[in-house]
């Protein structure tokens, strides 16, 4: 109508309509209009291009989005900050981090100033990929370029640390937020509760819940979903059920995550009838089960040896409009293989593929596990070849199963050759991987010396193999032999190798071997990481080697590592128990310089440590140290401390 009214259609009117169409999901209509602009003697602006590029990437039409960006550049329409932000975000989502950094640098070179949204796209991308160091580098870049991080920045970083179960660094970000005058949101607290729960620190998670409420926020479904899910995974089912049953009075409606967690926990506890009752209750409350819910039930009945019942459940879920997933079929395949029913397992595999599902690493590994257990290495290697051909890369478990199988057959060369393949593929060996290789070396030594060692009479299947047995037996010389064999096969022992070995022996209190490995690592020019230091510290504390523990804390602080507060709690209580009051006070004073969240220090060391151990006066003394140093804690934490001190004095 516009031309008929004597009103020219210009770039703004075109872009406005294109934007509306893209927002409504009518991208192709928007593109058609975009192509007609030149017929109207009207040329797309940077905003026109950006609107469509954003829509294309947002709808997984990445190639078209990239082509349009290139066309934009060719037509000398210079991208603006928003365009580059869209591109940086898109590259991060495609895991093309080098390209996203190139674009960030390019916009800076052009004199454009990246916004907090641009930087946040990179922070989120790195955190989702587990590259937390790179995300922190972006945070430093933001601050150096006078771009103030916002709540979203910190929330993304907290989620990144949550994935690594790095509790203290996640909590330290809460302190940084508050120092920056940012107000933590419900998302912030939920993320912190999640990381505490994942680490098994439920007392601290409940204290965060109290802080959340104290700061005027109301816990939501996600808050309680995290508690119920992690409590179930930690086998604290009774506590999870009590919390679940209290939701109604809290005004919280149970969701599918909570129900699924409880159903899964009941299935793993072999309480299938209770799990089915929960499913019925779930449906009666108009809470729709999802594929994960049914997968838990199918897993439960399969573990009872009722595969046919599991197949019936697949039919039922389909009737209810819930589509079976790759995980659904894999559960069934795994149980069929355990029963030796290869024909049925292969039929289910083919059915899954015919329905458009792509088998994942777990599906293939189910077959590999069965072949490895029966010693059929040719078939196992054949499955590995097929999965790689299908674009599915083996994971740590896949390679470890192969190593275990070759090890059981006494094939040293083949076992270490798999390790080489594993490392070449960029897959980090686990504690279990190394435990099988070490077990093999110990067996060879036993045969050579013809000495019978009862403790080496281990069961032959990977499922029931207790890895701790190896760590109880292994000597430093065995580790050196492992390193020598690795080098013979072109595998250079790295930080990960030493970490797995040191953590393994530390868990069973083998300080002597751990210390020898630590020194050998340093002599080899490798730098121990935080996990290694914390394993050594925990071992020292458990063995009450207090002087060594105190030295490790100092060494960690010198290298910028955070000692685990659980170990520090044990160290301080032990020092006070030994009458080393001044040493304890000095250690605590140094900890306050490390950048911990002070509330967490108060919870884990003062309340859960000293107060619970009866060191009331010492707790009061260390609280005074915090006050004198200006370490601010939340009023609620302070109140709990005072109540604890008064209550202890009263008794």
XYZ file of C-alpha atoms in Angstrom:
651
model
C 0.000 0.000 0.000
C 2.892 2.393 0.715
C 3.726 3.343 -2.936
C 0.011 3.926 -3.627
C -0.021 6.398 -0.754
C 3.047 8.159 -2.125
C 5.239 6.832 0.626
C 8.540 5.290 -0.486
C 9.472 1.888 0.969
C 12.924 2.432 2.416
C 15.563 0.392 4.271
C 13.888 0.973 7.638
C 10.453 -0.246 6.530
C 11.933 -3.312 4.812
C 14.123 -4.180 7.801
C 11.216 -3.748 10.213
C 9.045 -6.221 8.283
C 11.967 -8.652 7.784
C 12.697 -8.509 11.525
C 9.061 -9.251 12.355
C 8.948 -12.208 9.979
C 12.201 -13.643 11.373
C 10.978 -13.217 14.948
C 7.809 -15.129 13.987
C 9.923 -17.955 12.544
C 8.983 -17.066 8.957
C 12.611 -16.751 7.875
C 12.164 -17.772 4.229
C 9.523 -15.053 3.759
C 11.932 -12.590 5.353
C 14.682 -13.677 2.940
C 12.299 -13.328 -0.052
C 11.541 -9.770 1.009
C 15.260 -9.145 1.510
C 15.923 -10.216 -2.107
C 13.234 -7.827 -3.409
C 14.803 -4.772 -1.785
C 17.057 -3.940 -4.754
C 14.043 -3.984 -7.126
C 12.767 -1.074 -5.039
C 16.129 0.707 -5.400
C 16.601 -0.013 -1.734
C 19.789 -1.551 -0.277
C 20.108 -3.714 2.868
C 21.735 -2.018 5.832
C 23.943 -3.625 8.457
C 20.818 -4.090 10.565
C 18.988 -5.870 7.727
C 21.844 -8.349 7.292
C 22.265 -8.838 11.032
C 18.568 -9.597 11.597
C 18.604 -12.407 9.005
C 22.034 -13.768 9.998
C 20.843 -13.959 13.619
C 17.662 -15.780 12.581
C 19.529 -18.270 10.371
C 22.044 -19.216 13.065
C 19.261 -19.355 15.634
C 17.476 -21.967 13.530
C 20.516 -24.164 12.823
C 20.859 -22.870 9.264
C 24.510 -22.155 9.916
C 25.890 -22.475 6.389
C 23.319 -19.972 5.076
C 24.143 -17.630 7.933
C 27.867 -17.776 7.167
C 27.251 -17.272 3.436
C 25.131 -14.197 4.133
C 27.832 -12.791 6.434
C 30.412 -13.291 3.655
C 28.055 -11.656 1.126
C 27.672 -8.714 3.493
C 31.469 -8.275 3.611
C 31.780 -8.606 -0.176
C 29.163 -5.863 -0.656
C 31.232 -3.633 1.672
C 28.485 -3.440 4.262
C 30.588 -3.243 7.427
C 29.392 -5.425 10.335
C 28.658 -3.613 13.593
C 29.054 -4.759 17.203
C 25.726 -6.604 17.089
C 26.678 -8.451 13.886
C 30.014 -9.559 15.313
C 28.320 -10.597 18.563
C 25.927 -12.828 16.593
C 28.865 -14.336 14.702
C 31.005 -14.855 17.829
C 28.062 -16.583 19.537
C 27.415 -18.768 16.476
C 31.068 -19.811 16.193
C 31.146 -20.689 19.906
C 28.020 -22.842 19.550
C 29.742 -24.673 16.679
C 32.809 -25.103 18.937
C 34.896 -23.053 16.471
C 36.702 -21.150 19.199
C 39.679 -20.064 17.092
C 37.264 -18.488 14.615
C 35.280 -16.775 17.380
C 38.497 -15.287 18.832
C 39.559 -14.182 15.335
C 36.272 -12.336 14.944
C 36.659 -10.712 18.357
C 40.138 -9.506 17.386
C 38.888 -8.347 13.988
C 36.169 -6.152 15.456
C 38.650 -4.594 17.901
C 41.083 -3.890 15.030
C 38.239 -2.084 13.227
C 37.753 0.187 16.227
C 34.564 -1.475 17.410
C 34.136 -1.955 21.148
C 32.866 -5.426 22.114
C 29.901 -5.294 24.467
C 29.340 -7.384 27.580
C 27.035 -9.544 25.426
C 29.920 -10.242 22.993
C 32.249 -11.311 25.797
C 29.499 -13.342 27.485
C 29.010 -15.357 24.293
C 32.661 -16.431 24.515
C 32.497 -17.067 28.260
C 29.422 -19.275 27.817
C 30.951 -21.158 24.887
C 34.174 -21.918 26.733
C 32.339 -22.917 29.929
C 30.005 -25.279 28.080
C 33.061 -26.935 26.504
C 34.754 -27.245 29.909
C 37.490 -24.743 28.953
C 37.207 -22.759 32.157
C 40.750 -21.312 31.955
C 39.943 -19.790 28.559
C 36.687 -18.385 29.993
C 38.616 -16.775 32.855
C 41.008 -15.308 30.291
C 38.005 -13.639 28.622
C 36.916 -12.303 32.030
C 40.388 -10.770 32.436
C 40.162 -9.317 28.921
C 36.800 -7.736 29.744
C 38.162 -6.101 32.858
C 41.311 -4.839 31.099
C 39.112 -3.307 28.360
C 36.901 -1.579 30.955
C 33.907 -3.749 30.111
C 32.144 -4.472 33.375
C 31.061 -8.120 33.748
C 27.376 -8.494 34.538
C 25.349 -11.058 36.438
C 25.160 -13.270 33.313
C 28.976 -13.359 33.068
C 29.337 -14.643 36.609
C 26.457 -17.109 36.285
C 28.100 -18.674 33.205
C 31.438 -18.980 35.031
C 29.769 -20.487 38.102
C 28.113 -23.090 35.842
C 31.525 -23.771 34.272
C 33.108 -24.436 37.668
C 30.056 -26.522 38.591
C 30.798 -28.900 35.714
C 34.261 -29.429 37.160
C 32.890 -29.735 40.707
C 35.241 -26.884 41.646
C 33.209 -25.655 44.600
C 35.586 -23.081 46.068
C 36.203 -21.201 42.822
C 32.479 -21.087 42.095
C 31.836 -19.685 45.580
C 34.686 -17.177 45.153
C 32.806 -15.767 42.151
C 29.866 -15.033 44.453
C 32.217 -12.858 46.529
C 33.457 -11.148 43.371
C 29.873 -10.428 42.303
C 29.079 -8.805 45.631
C 32.297 -6.768 45.515
C 31.225 -5.533 42.051
C 27.887 -4.369 43.550
C 26.006 -6.966 41.499
C 23.000 -8.663 43.062
C 23.069 -12.470 42.831
C 19.849 -13.779 41.299
C 17.963 -16.994 41.883
C 19.915 -18.442 38.931
C 23.176 -17.605 40.747
C 22.117 -19.296 43.975
C 20.652 -22.305 42.168
C 23.956 -22.785 40.301
C 25.940 -22.560 43.554
C 23.567 -24.984 45.289
C 24.063 -27.326 42.344
C 27.875 -27.275 42.594
C 27.787 -27.844 46.384
C 25.324 -30.730 45.983
C 27.357 -32.322 43.164
C 30.414 -32.240 45.424
C 28.373 -33.892 48.186
C 28.468 -30.796 50.425
C 24.784 -30.790 51.317
C 25.246 -28.845 54.565
C 26.711 -25.935 52.583
C 23.954 -26.277 49.969
C 21.286 -25.940 52.671
C 23.103 -22.891 54.070
C 22.991 -21.357 50.581
C 19.265 -22.059 50.518
C 18.947 -20.080 53.761
C 21.000 -17.213 52.267
C 18.798 -17.227 49.177
C 15.682 -16.747 51.309
C 17.398 -14.187 53.575
C 18.129 -12.067 50.504
C 14.462 -11.907 49.525
C 14.493 -14.611 46.870
C 12.036 -17.489 46.687
C 13.320 -20.997 45.846
C 11.684 -22.439 42.742
C 11.205 -25.842 41.105
C 14.797 -25.847 39.863
C 16.145 -25.233 43.397
C 14.408 -28.286 44.815
C 15.007 -30.347 41.649
C 18.748 -29.962 42.232
C 18.453 -31.084 45.866
C 16.210 -34.071 45.118
C 18.221 -35.204 42.082
C 21.627 -35.020 43.811
C 20.333 -36.534 47.068
C 19.018 -39.494 45.059
C 22.326 -39.857 43.201
C 24.131 -39.780 46.580
C 21.893 -42.643 47.809
C 20.236 -40.386 50.389
C 16.808 -41.486 49.177
C 14.969 -41.052 52.481
C 16.096 -37.429 52.740
C 15.099 -36.852 49.098
C 11.635 -38.354 49.721
C 11.112 -36.188 52.819
C 12.013 -33.065 50.844
C 9.778 -34.164 47.955
C 6.827 -34.722 50.297
C 7.290 -31.250 51.818
C 6.967 -29.455 48.464
C 3.186 -29.048 48.605
C 3.310 -26.978 51.803
C 6.058 -24.879 50.206
C 3.791 -24.138 47.246
C 6.100 -25.917 44.790
C 4.676 -28.241 42.138
C 6.755 -31.369 41.573
C 8.193 -31.584 38.066
C 9.459 -34.397 35.837
C 13.069 -33.952 37.018
C 12.099 -34.644 40.647
C 9.872 -37.592 39.798
C 12.471 -39.071 37.446
C 15.220 -38.765 40.082
C 13.074 -40.579 42.657
C 11.937 -43.244 40.184
C 15.558 -43.816 39.149
C 16.689 -44.092 42.791
C 13.932 -46.612 43.597
C 14.802 -48.659 40.496
C 18.490 -48.745 41.447
C 17.458 -49.835 44.955
C 15.440 -52.633 43.280
C 12.134 -51.199 44.527
C 10.376 -51.439 41.188
C 6.835 -51.485 42.610
C 7.497 -48.230 44.464
C 8.937 -46.735 41.276
C 5.807 -47.701 39.302
C 3.617 -46.182 42.056
C 5.577 -42.932 41.664
C 4.972 -43.024 37.911
C 1.225 -43.394 38.509
C 1.282 -40.529 41.029
C 3.225 -38.446 38.518
C 0.600 -38.963 35.824
C -2.277 -38.329 38.245
C -0.753 -34.919 39.000
C -0.597 -34.042 35.275
C 3.175 -34.236 35.266
C 4.127 -35.914 32.006
C 6.880 -38.540 32.156
C 9.698 -38.059 29.638
C 12.075 -40.521 28.005
C 14.455 -40.334 31.007
C 11.619 -41.376 33.331
C 10.841 -44.465 31.247
C 14.538 -45.228 30.741
C 14.970 -45.441 34.521
C 12.053 -47.895 34.767
C 13.279 -49.947 31.807
C 16.755 -50.068 33.400
C 15.180 -51.216 36.668
C 13.180 -54.098 35.189
C 16.100 -55.151 32.974
C 18.360 -55.388 36.021
C 15.766 -57.772 37.448
C 16.231 -59.880 34.312
C 12.793 -58.914 32.920
C 13.783 -57.825 29.414
C 10.335 -58.666 28.011
C 8.774 -56.312 30.547
C 11.271 -53.659 29.442
C 10.177 -54.125 25.816
C 6.535 -53.754 26.876
C 7.424 -50.467 28.581
C 8.910 -49.206 25.298
C 5.546 -49.896 23.643
C 3.707 -48.120 26.466
C 5.887 -45.033 26.284
C 5.301 -44.828 22.525
C 1.522 -45.048 23.094
C 1.810 -42.150 25.532
C 3.562 -40.040 22.914
C 7.007 -40.376 24.472
C 9.570 -41.372 21.873
C 12.212 -43.948 22.831
C 15.750 -42.561 22.656
C 19.123 -44.085 21.857
C 19.570 -44.568 25.627
C 16.298 -46.568 25.751
C 17.472 -49.041 23.130
C 20.987 -49.199 24.619
C 19.598 -50.282 28.024
C 17.739 -53.140 26.347
C 20.703 -54.107 24.155
C 23.041 -54.146 27.161
C 20.798 -56.545 29.097
C 20.251 -58.808 26.072
C 24.008 -59.041 25.566
C 24.520 -59.912 29.236
C 22.049 -62.760 28.774
C 23.978 -63.891 25.688
C 21.076 -63.124 23.336
C 23.147 -61.587 20.528
C 20.471 -62.111 17.853
C 17.861 -60.143 19.802
C 20.406 -57.429 20.673
C 21.326 -57.032 16.997
C 17.642 -56.902 15.979
C 17.004 -54.103 18.491
C 20.148 -52.312 17.232
C 18.906 -52.526 13.611
C 15.413 -51.439 14.644
C 16.888 -48.400 16.373
C 18.870 -47.428 13.266
C 15.854 -47.977 10.969
C 13.844 -45.570 13.125
C 16.426 -42.846 12.496
C 18.342 -43.097 15.776
C 22.123 -42.859 15.556
C 23.845 -45.280 17.953
C 26.140 -43.447 20.391
C 29.360 -44.395 22.156
C 27.406 -46.171 24.925
C 25.560 -48.373 22.422
C 28.734 -49.515 20.697
C 30.555 -49.915 24.012
C 27.822 -52.309 25.230
C 28.820 -54.683 22.393
C 32.545 -54.094 22.961
C 32.143 -54.826 26.697
C 30.474 -58.173 25.983
C 33.087 -59.229 23.410
C 35.955 -58.149 25.684
C 34.531 -60.043 28.664
C 34.345 -63.235 26.589
C 37.862 -62.660 25.196
C 36.609 -62.193 21.622
C 38.986 -59.346 20.745
C 38.551 -59.680 16.991
C 34.819 -58.904 17.242
C 35.491 -56.112 19.767
C 38.010 -54.438 17.444
C 35.542 -54.842 14.585
C 32.903 -52.898 16.540
C 35.485 -50.174 17.296
C 36.266 -49.864 13.575
C 32.553 -49.632 12.712
C 31.835 -46.967 15.331
C 34.734 -44.797 14.133
C 33.536 -45.245 10.549
C 30.093 -44.053 11.710
C 31.679 -40.919 13.179
C 31.381 -42.032 16.814
C 34.664 -41.755 18.712
C 35.508 -44.285 21.459
C 35.626 -42.832 24.983
C 37.771 -43.648 28.022
C 35.613 -46.655 28.976
C 35.778 -48.128 25.458
C 39.573 -48.038 25.371
C 39.829 -49.248 28.980
C 37.699 -52.311 28.209
C 40.047 -53.210 25.347
C 43.135 -52.710 27.532
C 41.564 -54.889 30.233
C 40.800 -57.655 27.735
C 44.317 -57.666 26.260
C 45.764 -57.520 29.788
C 43.759 -60.598 30.865
C 45.152 -62.514 27.869
C 48.689 -61.474 28.849
C 49.187 -59.462 25.637
C 51.403 -56.639 26.901
C 52.215 -55.122 23.510
C 48.549 -54.957 22.462
C 47.420 -53.451 25.785
C 49.972 -50.632 25.557
C 49.211 -50.192 21.867
C 45.581 -49.428 22.821
C 46.899 -46.857 25.311
C 48.825 -45.240 22.444
C 45.690 -45.163 20.283
C 43.779 -43.674 23.201
C 46.280 -40.866 23.774
C 46.604 -40.165 20.036
C 42.817 -39.724 19.910
C 43.042 -37.089 22.664
C 41.225 -39.297 25.174
C 42.532 -39.083 28.744
C 43.085 -42.465 30.438
C 41.224 -42.890 33.733
C 42.371 -44.318 37.089
C 40.914 -47.628 35.956
C 42.849 -47.580 32.662
C 46.153 -47.311 34.499
C 45.062 -49.807 37.164
C 44.673 -52.535 34.508
C 48.090 -51.794 33.016
C 49.680 -51.801 36.481
C 47.870 -55.037 37.360
C 49.348 -56.590 34.234
C 52.876 -55.503 35.157
C 52.410 -56.902 38.671
C 51.181 -60.228 37.268
C 54.166 -60.455 34.937
C 56.481 -59.738 37.863
C 54.693 -62.381 39.941
C 55.074 -64.982 37.199
C 58.731 -64.106 36.701
C 59.436 -64.394 40.405
C 57.076 -67.402 40.731
C 55.704 -65.979 43.957
C 52.083 -66.542 44.906
C 50.411 -63.364 46.099
C 46.881 -63.851 47.351
C 46.073 -60.185 46.997
C 46.631 -60.449 43.242
C 43.969 -63.134 42.923
C 41.530 -60.642 41.456
C 38.326 -61.424 39.609
C 38.566 -61.370 35.860
C 35.715 -59.149 34.744
C 35.901 -55.377 34.388
C 32.521 -54.995 36.082
C 33.640 -56.424 39.420
C 37.295 -55.449 39.338
C 38.234 -53.455 42.430
C 40.797 -50.942 41.246
C 41.825 -50.088 44.833
C 43.522 -53.517 45.107
C 46.200 -52.390 42.660
C 46.836 -49.124 44.493
C 47.326 -51.066 47.740
C 50.031 -53.212 46.152
C 51.806 -50.985 43.625
C 55.318 -49.834 44.493
C 57.176 -46.823 43.091
C 59.302 -49.210 40.993
C 56.111 -50.511 39.333
C 55.238 -46.953 38.311
C 58.701 -46.515 36.794
C 58.186 -49.752 34.855
C 54.829 -48.418 33.628
C 56.501 -45.200 32.439
C 59.208 -47.225 30.662
C 56.614 -49.365 28.837
C 54.673 -46.245 27.890
C 57.806 -44.644 26.418
C 58.560 -47.831 24.441
C 55.131 -47.425 22.805
C 55.566 -43.714 22.088
C 53.458 -42.550 25.049
C 55.092 -39.849 27.146
C 53.852 -39.853 30.762
C 52.253 -36.465 31.374
C 50.583 -34.580 34.205
C 47.418 -36.675 33.766
C 49.431 -39.921 34.154
C 51.063 -38.798 37.382
C 47.761 -37.370 38.647
C 45.900 -40.658 38.184
C 48.636 -42.640 39.924
C 49.129 -40.190 42.797
C 45.380 -39.878 43.433
C 45.037 -43.676 43.291
C 47.684 -44.362 45.967
C 46.624 -41.365 48.088
C 43.093 -42.736 48.366
C 44.461 -45.835 50.098
C 46.913 -43.918 52.307
C 50.142 -44.852 50.434
C 51.946 -41.591 51.202
C 55.455 -42.963 50.542
C 54.656 -44.011 46.963
C 52.693 -40.799 46.329
C 55.566 -38.626 47.558
C 58.096 -40.509 45.381
C 55.839 -40.026 42.326
C 55.405 -36.340 43.150
C 59.179 -35.780 43.363
C 59.789 -37.815 40.198
C 57.216 -35.699 38.393
C 58.966 -32.474 39.368
C 62.360 -33.927 38.385
C 60.819 -34.732 34.972
C 60.002 -31.045 34.491
C 56.233 -31.415 34.936
C 54.162 -29.024 37.045
C 51.723 -30.682 39.483
C 48.129 -29.496 39.154
C 45.603 -28.615 41.843
C 44.112 -32.120 41.919
C 47.511 -33.658 42.692
C 48.208 -31.225 45.520
C 44.744 -31.772 47.011
C 45.134 -35.569 46.867
C 48.464 -35.302 48.709
C 46.995 -32.860 51.239
C 44.000 -35.113 51.924
C 46.309 -38.131 52.379
C 48.533 -36.216 54.848
C 45.547 -35.030 56.849
C 44.040 -38.514 57.030
C 47.392 -39.891 58.221
C 47.797 -36.938 60.639
C 51.086 -35.956 58.992
C 50.430 -32.400 60.067
C 53.793 -30.799 59.311
C 53.741 -32.174 55.745
C 50.109 -31.077 55.332
C 50.924 -27.536 56.473
C 53.852 -27.381 54.010
C 51.567 -28.560 51.194
C 49.042 -25.811 51.998
C 51.848 -23.238 51.765
C 53.097 -24.730 48.470
C 49.585 -24.673 47.011
C 49.127 -21.022 47.910
C 52.498 -20.162 46.346
C 51.363 -21.792 43.084
C 47.913 -20.162 43.113
C 45.983 -23.338 43.980
C 43.075 -23.548 46.408
C 43.414 -26.266 49.076
C 40.123 -28.105 49.680
C 38.443 -26.648 52.749
C 37.461 -30.168 53.877
C 41.177 -31.020 54.176
C 41.935 -27.668 55.822
C 39.167 -28.332 58.342
C 40.749 -31.678 59.217
C 44.213 -30.103 59.396
C 43.153 -27.284 61.722
C 41.182 -29.594 64.038
C 44.170 -31.961 64.191
C 46.602 -29.093 64.911
C 44.411 -27.863 67.759
C 44.080 -31.437 68.983
C 47.895 -31.669 69.096
C 48.147 -28.328 70.924
C 49.688 -26.580 67.884
C 47.501 -23.500 68.411
C 49.788 -20.883 66.859
C 50.463 -23.072 63.816
C 46.707 -23.554 63.313
C 46.125 -19.824 63.593
C 48.895 -19.122 61.046
C 47.498 -21.656 58.564
C 43.999 -20.161 58.908
C 45.360 -16.637 58.450
C 47.043 -17.678 55.208
C 43.859 -19.330 53.934
C 42.044 -15.994 54.237
C 44.441 -14.565 51.624
C 43.565 -17.195 48.989
C 40.331 -15.682 47.703
C 37.800 -18.089 49.199
C 34.234 -17.017 49.805
C 34.305 -16.082 53.505
C 30.863 -17.563 54.196
C 32.087 -20.910 52.899
C 35.179 -20.662 55.132
C 32.919 -19.979 58.122
C 30.554 -22.849 57.251
C 33.149 -25.521 56.558
C 35.964 -24.670 58.974
C 34.381 -22.785 61.864
C 30.885 -24.320 62.077
C 31.288 -27.821 60.574
C 34.867 -28.168 61.800
C 35.804 -26.470 65.048
C 32.350 -26.102 66.624
C 31.333 -29.688 65.845
C 34.682 -30.932 67.191
C 34.249 -29.005 70.438
C 36.943 -26.358 69.825
C 34.619 -23.520 70.827
C 37.253 -21.078 72.112
C 39.420 -21.685 69.059
C 36.426 -21.066 66.806
C 35.819 -17.753 68.558
C 39.497 -16.890 68.181
C 39.514 -17.554 64.432
C 36.265 -15.605 64.003
C 38.072 -12.662 65.608
C 40.910 -13.107 63.087
C 38.354 -12.839 60.265
C 36.788 -9.726 61.798
C 40.150 -7.999 62.303
C 41.065 -8.653 58.667
C 37.774 -7.201 57.445
C 36.507 -10.530 56.082
C 32.809 -9.809 55.706
C 30.369 -12.674 56.088
C 26.634 -12.649 55.585
C 24.621 -11.610 58.687
C 22.857 -15.001 58.606
C 26.198 -16.859 58.741
C 27.352 -14.591 61.557
C 24.146 -15.270 63.502
C 24.628 -19.037 63.113
C 28.185 -18.736 64.369
C 27.178 -16.694 67.422
C 24.328 -19.110 68.173
C 26.761 -22.018 67.877
C 29.286 -20.347 70.181
C 26.657 -19.362 72.757
C 25.023 -22.798 72.639
C 28.350 -24.569 73.122
C 29.303 -22.332 76.037
C 25.839 -22.892 77.532
C 26.249 -26.673 77.511
